[in-house]
Structure formats: structure tokens, C-alpha cells
Coordinates of C-alpha atoms in Angstrom, one line a residue:
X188 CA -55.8 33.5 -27.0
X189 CA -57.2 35.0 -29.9
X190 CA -61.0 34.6 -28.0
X191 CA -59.5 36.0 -24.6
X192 CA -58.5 38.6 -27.3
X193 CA -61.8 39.2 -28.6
X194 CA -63.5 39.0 -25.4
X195 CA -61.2 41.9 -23.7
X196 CA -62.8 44.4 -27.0
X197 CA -66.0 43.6 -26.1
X198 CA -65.5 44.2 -22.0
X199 CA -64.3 47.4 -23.4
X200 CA -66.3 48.9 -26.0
X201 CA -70.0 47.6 -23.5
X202 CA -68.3 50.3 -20.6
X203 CA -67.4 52.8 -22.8
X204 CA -70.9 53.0 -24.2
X205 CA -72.7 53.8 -21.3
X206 CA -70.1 54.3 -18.9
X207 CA -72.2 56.9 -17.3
X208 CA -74.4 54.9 -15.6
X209 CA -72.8 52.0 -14.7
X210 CA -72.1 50.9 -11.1
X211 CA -68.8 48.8 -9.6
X212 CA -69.3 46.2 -7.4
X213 CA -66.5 44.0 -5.4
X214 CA -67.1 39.8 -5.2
X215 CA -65.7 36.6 -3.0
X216 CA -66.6 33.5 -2.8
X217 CA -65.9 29.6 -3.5
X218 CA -65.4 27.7 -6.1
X219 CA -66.2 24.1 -5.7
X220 CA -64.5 22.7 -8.8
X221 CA -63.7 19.5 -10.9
X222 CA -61.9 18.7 -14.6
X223 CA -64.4 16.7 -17.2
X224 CA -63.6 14.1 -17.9
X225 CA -61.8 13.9 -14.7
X226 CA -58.2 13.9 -14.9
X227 CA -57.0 10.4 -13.3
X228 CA -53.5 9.1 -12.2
X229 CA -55.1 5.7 -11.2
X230 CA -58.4 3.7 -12.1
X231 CA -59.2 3.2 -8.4
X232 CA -59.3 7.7 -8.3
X233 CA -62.2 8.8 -5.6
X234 CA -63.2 12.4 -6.2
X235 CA -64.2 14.9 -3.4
X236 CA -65.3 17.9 -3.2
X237 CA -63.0 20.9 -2.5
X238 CA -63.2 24.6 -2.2
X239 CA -61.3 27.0 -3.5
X240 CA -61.1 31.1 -3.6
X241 CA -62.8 33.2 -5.9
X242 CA -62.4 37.0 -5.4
X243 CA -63.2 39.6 -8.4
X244 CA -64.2 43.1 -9.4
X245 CA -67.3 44.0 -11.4
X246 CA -69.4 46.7 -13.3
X247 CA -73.1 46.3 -14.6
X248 CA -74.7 48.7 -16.8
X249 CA -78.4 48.7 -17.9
X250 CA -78.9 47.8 -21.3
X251 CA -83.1 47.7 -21.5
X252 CA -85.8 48.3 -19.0
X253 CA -85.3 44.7 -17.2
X254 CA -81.8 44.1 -18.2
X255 CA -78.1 44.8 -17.1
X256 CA -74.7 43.7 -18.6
X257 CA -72.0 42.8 -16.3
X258 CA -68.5 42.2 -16.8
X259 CA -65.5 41.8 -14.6
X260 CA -62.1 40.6 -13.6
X261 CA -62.3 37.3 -11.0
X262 CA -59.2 35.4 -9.6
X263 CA -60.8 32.2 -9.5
X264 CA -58.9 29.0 -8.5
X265 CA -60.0 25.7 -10.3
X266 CA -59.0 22.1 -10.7
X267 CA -60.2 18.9 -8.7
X268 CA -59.2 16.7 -5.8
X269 CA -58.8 13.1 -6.1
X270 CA -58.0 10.1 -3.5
X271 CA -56.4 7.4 -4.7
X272 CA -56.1 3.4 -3.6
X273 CA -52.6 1.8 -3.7
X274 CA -50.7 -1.0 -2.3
X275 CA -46.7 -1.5 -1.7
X276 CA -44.9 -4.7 -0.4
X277 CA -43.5 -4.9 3.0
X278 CA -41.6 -7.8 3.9
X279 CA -43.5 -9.7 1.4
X280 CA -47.1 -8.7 2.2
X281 CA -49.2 -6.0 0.9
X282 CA -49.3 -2.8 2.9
X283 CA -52.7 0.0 1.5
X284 CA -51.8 3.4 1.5
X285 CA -53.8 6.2 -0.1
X286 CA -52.7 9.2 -2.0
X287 CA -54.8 12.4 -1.5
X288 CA -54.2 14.7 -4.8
X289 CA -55.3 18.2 -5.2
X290 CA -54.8 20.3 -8.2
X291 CA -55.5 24.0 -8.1
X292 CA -55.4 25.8 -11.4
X293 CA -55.1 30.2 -10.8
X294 CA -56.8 31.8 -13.9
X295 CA -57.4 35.4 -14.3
X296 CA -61.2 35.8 -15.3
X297 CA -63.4 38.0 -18.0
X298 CA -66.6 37.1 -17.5
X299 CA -69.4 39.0 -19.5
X300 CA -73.1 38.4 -18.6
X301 CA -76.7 39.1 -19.6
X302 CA -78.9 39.6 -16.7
X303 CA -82.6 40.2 -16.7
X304 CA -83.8 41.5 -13.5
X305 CA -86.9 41.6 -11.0
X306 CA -88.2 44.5 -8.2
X307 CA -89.5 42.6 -5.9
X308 CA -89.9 44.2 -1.8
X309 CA -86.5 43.5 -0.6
X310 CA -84.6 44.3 -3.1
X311 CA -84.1 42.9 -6.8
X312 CA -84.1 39.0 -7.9
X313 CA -81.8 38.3 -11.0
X314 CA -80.7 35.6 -13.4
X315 CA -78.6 35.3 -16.7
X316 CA -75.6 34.0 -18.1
X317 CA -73.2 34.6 -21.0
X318 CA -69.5 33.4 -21.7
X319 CA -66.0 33.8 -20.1
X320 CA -62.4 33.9 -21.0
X321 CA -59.7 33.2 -18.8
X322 CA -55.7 33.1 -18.2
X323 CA -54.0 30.4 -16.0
X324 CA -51.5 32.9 -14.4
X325 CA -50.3 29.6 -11.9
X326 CA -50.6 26.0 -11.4
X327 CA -49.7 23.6 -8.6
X328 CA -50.4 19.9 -7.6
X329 CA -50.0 18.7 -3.9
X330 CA -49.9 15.2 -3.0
X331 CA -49.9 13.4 0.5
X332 CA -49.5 10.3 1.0
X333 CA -51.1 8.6 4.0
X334 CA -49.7 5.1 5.1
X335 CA -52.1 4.9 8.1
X336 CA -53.1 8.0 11.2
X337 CA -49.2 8.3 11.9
X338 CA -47.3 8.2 8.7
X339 CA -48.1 10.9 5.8
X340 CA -45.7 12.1 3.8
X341 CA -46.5 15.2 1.3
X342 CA -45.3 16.9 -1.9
X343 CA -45.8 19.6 -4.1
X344 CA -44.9 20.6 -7.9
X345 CA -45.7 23.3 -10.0
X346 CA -47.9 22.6 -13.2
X347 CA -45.9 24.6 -16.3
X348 CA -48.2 25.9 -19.1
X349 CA -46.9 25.6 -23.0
X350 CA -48.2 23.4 -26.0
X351 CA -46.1 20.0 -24.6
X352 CA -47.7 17.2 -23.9
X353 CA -46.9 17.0 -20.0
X354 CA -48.2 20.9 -20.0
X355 CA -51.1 22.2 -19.9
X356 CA -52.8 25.0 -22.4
X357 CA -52.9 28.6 -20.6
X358 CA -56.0 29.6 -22.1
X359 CA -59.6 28.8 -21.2
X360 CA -63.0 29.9 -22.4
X361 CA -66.6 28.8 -21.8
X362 CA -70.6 29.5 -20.7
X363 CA -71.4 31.3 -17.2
X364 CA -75.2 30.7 -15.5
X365 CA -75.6 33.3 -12.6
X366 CA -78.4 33.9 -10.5
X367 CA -78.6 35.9 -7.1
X368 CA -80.3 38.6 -5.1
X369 CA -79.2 41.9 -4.2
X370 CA -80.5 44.1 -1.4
X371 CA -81.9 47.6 -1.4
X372 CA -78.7 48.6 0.5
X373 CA -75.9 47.1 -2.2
X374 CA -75.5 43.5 -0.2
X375 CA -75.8 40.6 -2.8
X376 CA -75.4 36.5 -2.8
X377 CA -75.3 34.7 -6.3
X378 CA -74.5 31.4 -7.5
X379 CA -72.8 30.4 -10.4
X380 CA -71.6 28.1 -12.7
X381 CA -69.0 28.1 -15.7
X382 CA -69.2 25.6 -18.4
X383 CA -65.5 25.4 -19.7
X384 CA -65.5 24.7 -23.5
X385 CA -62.0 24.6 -24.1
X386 CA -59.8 21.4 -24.1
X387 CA -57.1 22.3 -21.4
X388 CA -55.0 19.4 -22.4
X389 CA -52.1 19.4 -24.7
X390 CA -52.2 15.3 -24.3
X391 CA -53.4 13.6 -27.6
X392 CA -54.7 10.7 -25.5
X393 CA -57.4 12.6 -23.3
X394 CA -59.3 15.8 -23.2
X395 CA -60.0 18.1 -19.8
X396 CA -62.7 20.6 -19.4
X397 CA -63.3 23.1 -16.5
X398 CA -66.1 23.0 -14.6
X399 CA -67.0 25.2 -11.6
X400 CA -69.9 25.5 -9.3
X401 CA -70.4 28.3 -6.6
X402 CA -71.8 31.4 -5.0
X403 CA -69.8 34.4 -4.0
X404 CA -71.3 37.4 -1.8
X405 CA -70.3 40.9 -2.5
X406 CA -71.5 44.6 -2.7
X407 CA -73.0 46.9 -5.9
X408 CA -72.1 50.5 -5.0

């Protein structure tokens, strides 16, 4: 908390610096997320990949001739999805089922970045990174459980934040890689990826790390 903290001051004191030249820009996208190491409820656990919503607000000011900082606010959505192998006993014999397992973890999102930028004809060419802080504002886990094409049966349960060990830690923090391109008109697509240094796991036995990949389209004003 106290990085969030610390992060939020520097978000800040960069805008009021140079506040009169910086732009706003709007962001959404997908993330395509997983938990390192990934979280497991059985040994037999399959991962796919799954998308999930990224939408955010932005301002980047020029700090050098080549050079821009932004910083923002994202609702990003991260977490993994798993599909697990089981078997249950029906009139002696054993009967496979999977259970399909998707965990979406809501964070609110400070990202700041360093971005060094290129002029080319169509518009400008960018790449940079820098770190992020973030706030789980809601959890949930939905399960389905699918005896064969006729027979699933599906649940849901909210994931509760604290400092127990069946709870996970609100706070996250880590590295961002961005690049993109922006047109001459505003119009943008950049990709992304946060490296998530924080353990998110209260659990003694086990440590989980965020990790998201994506890209997110948007506009610079």
C-alpha cells in the first residue's frame, strides 16, 4: 500500500509540472492474463487462454525532445483460466468429467511510463515502459462442471481480500513494456505487458504473480 502510496505522488507532482502541455487520451482493450506460478486446484490443471477487459484514461506529457511521460488510471481485469481432469464413481465404474475454472481479478490501475518516440510519415512509432501500482477493487471465481455435451452444472464465489490465508492481498505492483503507433489524426494501437512483482498470496505454501499480455486501441486528443 505504501508503494500504491508513493506511486499516486509521483502521478501527481509529473502533471502538475508541466500540466500545460500535456494531452488526455481514452484506452480499451484485452487483457489476456495468467498467475505465475500458476495457481492450481489439481495436478492434471490445463491452462487456456482467456480475454478479459481493459478500459482506462491517460495523459502524456513531453519530458525531452524524443520523450513523453504517460500516466493513467486502467480498470484492468486479471487472473487465469484453468481446465481440470477428474473422475467420480457411478455404479462402481469411473465416470470423467472436467471442471472449467476462471478467475478474474478487478484492479484499479496507475501505470507510469517512459516513452521515447519516432516521426515517421504516418504518424509517430513509440516504445517504453516503467512500473505500475494497482488495487483489486473485486474478485470472483466461476466454475462449471461438464459431465459430457448435456450435463454442466456451474457456480460462482466471490474471492474476499485481507491478510488470511484463504484471501488474497489487495495490493499489486510491478514493470509495464508498451509499444504502439499513433496516427497523425489521434487514432493509436499499443501492446503491453505488466510484469507483476508482488506476491498476491497470503498462503505460506505458494507464491502468485500477475502477469498480463495485451493491446488496447484508443485516442490522444
Amino acid at each position: 500500500m505504501k508503494r500504491l502510496l508513493i506511486l499516486i505522488t509521483i502521478l501527481i507532482a509529473s502533471n502538475s509540472l508541466m500540466a500545460q502541455k500535456t494531452k488526455f487520451g481514452v484506452r480499451a482493450g484485452l487483457n489476456f492474463p495468467s498467475l505465475q506460478p500458476r495457481t492450481s486446484f489439481s495436478p492434471s490443471s490445463e491452462y487456456k487462454i482467456s480475454a478479459k477487459f481493459l478500459l482506462g484514461v491517460f495523459t502524456t506529457t513531453p519530458v525531452g525532445k524524443a520523450t513523453t511521460l504517460q500516466t493513467g488510471l486502467n480498470f484492468s481485469v486479471k487472473g487465469n483460466k484453468s481446465v481440470e481432469q477428474h473422475n467420480s464413481i457411478s455404479f462402481g465404474y469411473p465416470v470423467p468429467y472436467t471442471t472449467e475454472r476462471n478467475i478474474n481479478l478487478t484492479y484499479l490501475e496507475l501505470p507510469i511510463n517512459l516513452l521515447y518516440n519516432k516521426e515517421i510519415e504516418l504518424g509517430t512509432a513509440y516504445i517504453g515502459g516503467g512500473v505500475y501500482g494497482a488495487y483489486a477493487i473485486g474478485g470472483r471465481i466461476r466454475s462449471i462442471d461438464k459431465r459430457n455435451i448435456y450435463i454442466k452444472r456451474g457456480s460462482a464465489e466471490s474471492i474476499e481480500f485481507g491478510d488470511q490465508p484463504t484471501e488474497l492481498k489487495s495490493g499489486d505492483y510491478g514493470l509495464n513494456g508498451v509499444a504502439g503507433f499513433r496516427l497523425k489524426n489521434g487514432m493509436f494501437i499499443d501492446l503491453n505487458y505488466g510484469f507483476g512483482l508482488a506476491n498476491i498470496s497470503n498462503n505460506d505454501n505458494f507464491k502468485s504473480h500477475n502477469r498480463v499480455a495485451g493491446f488496447s486501441l484508443g485516442y490522444l486528443f
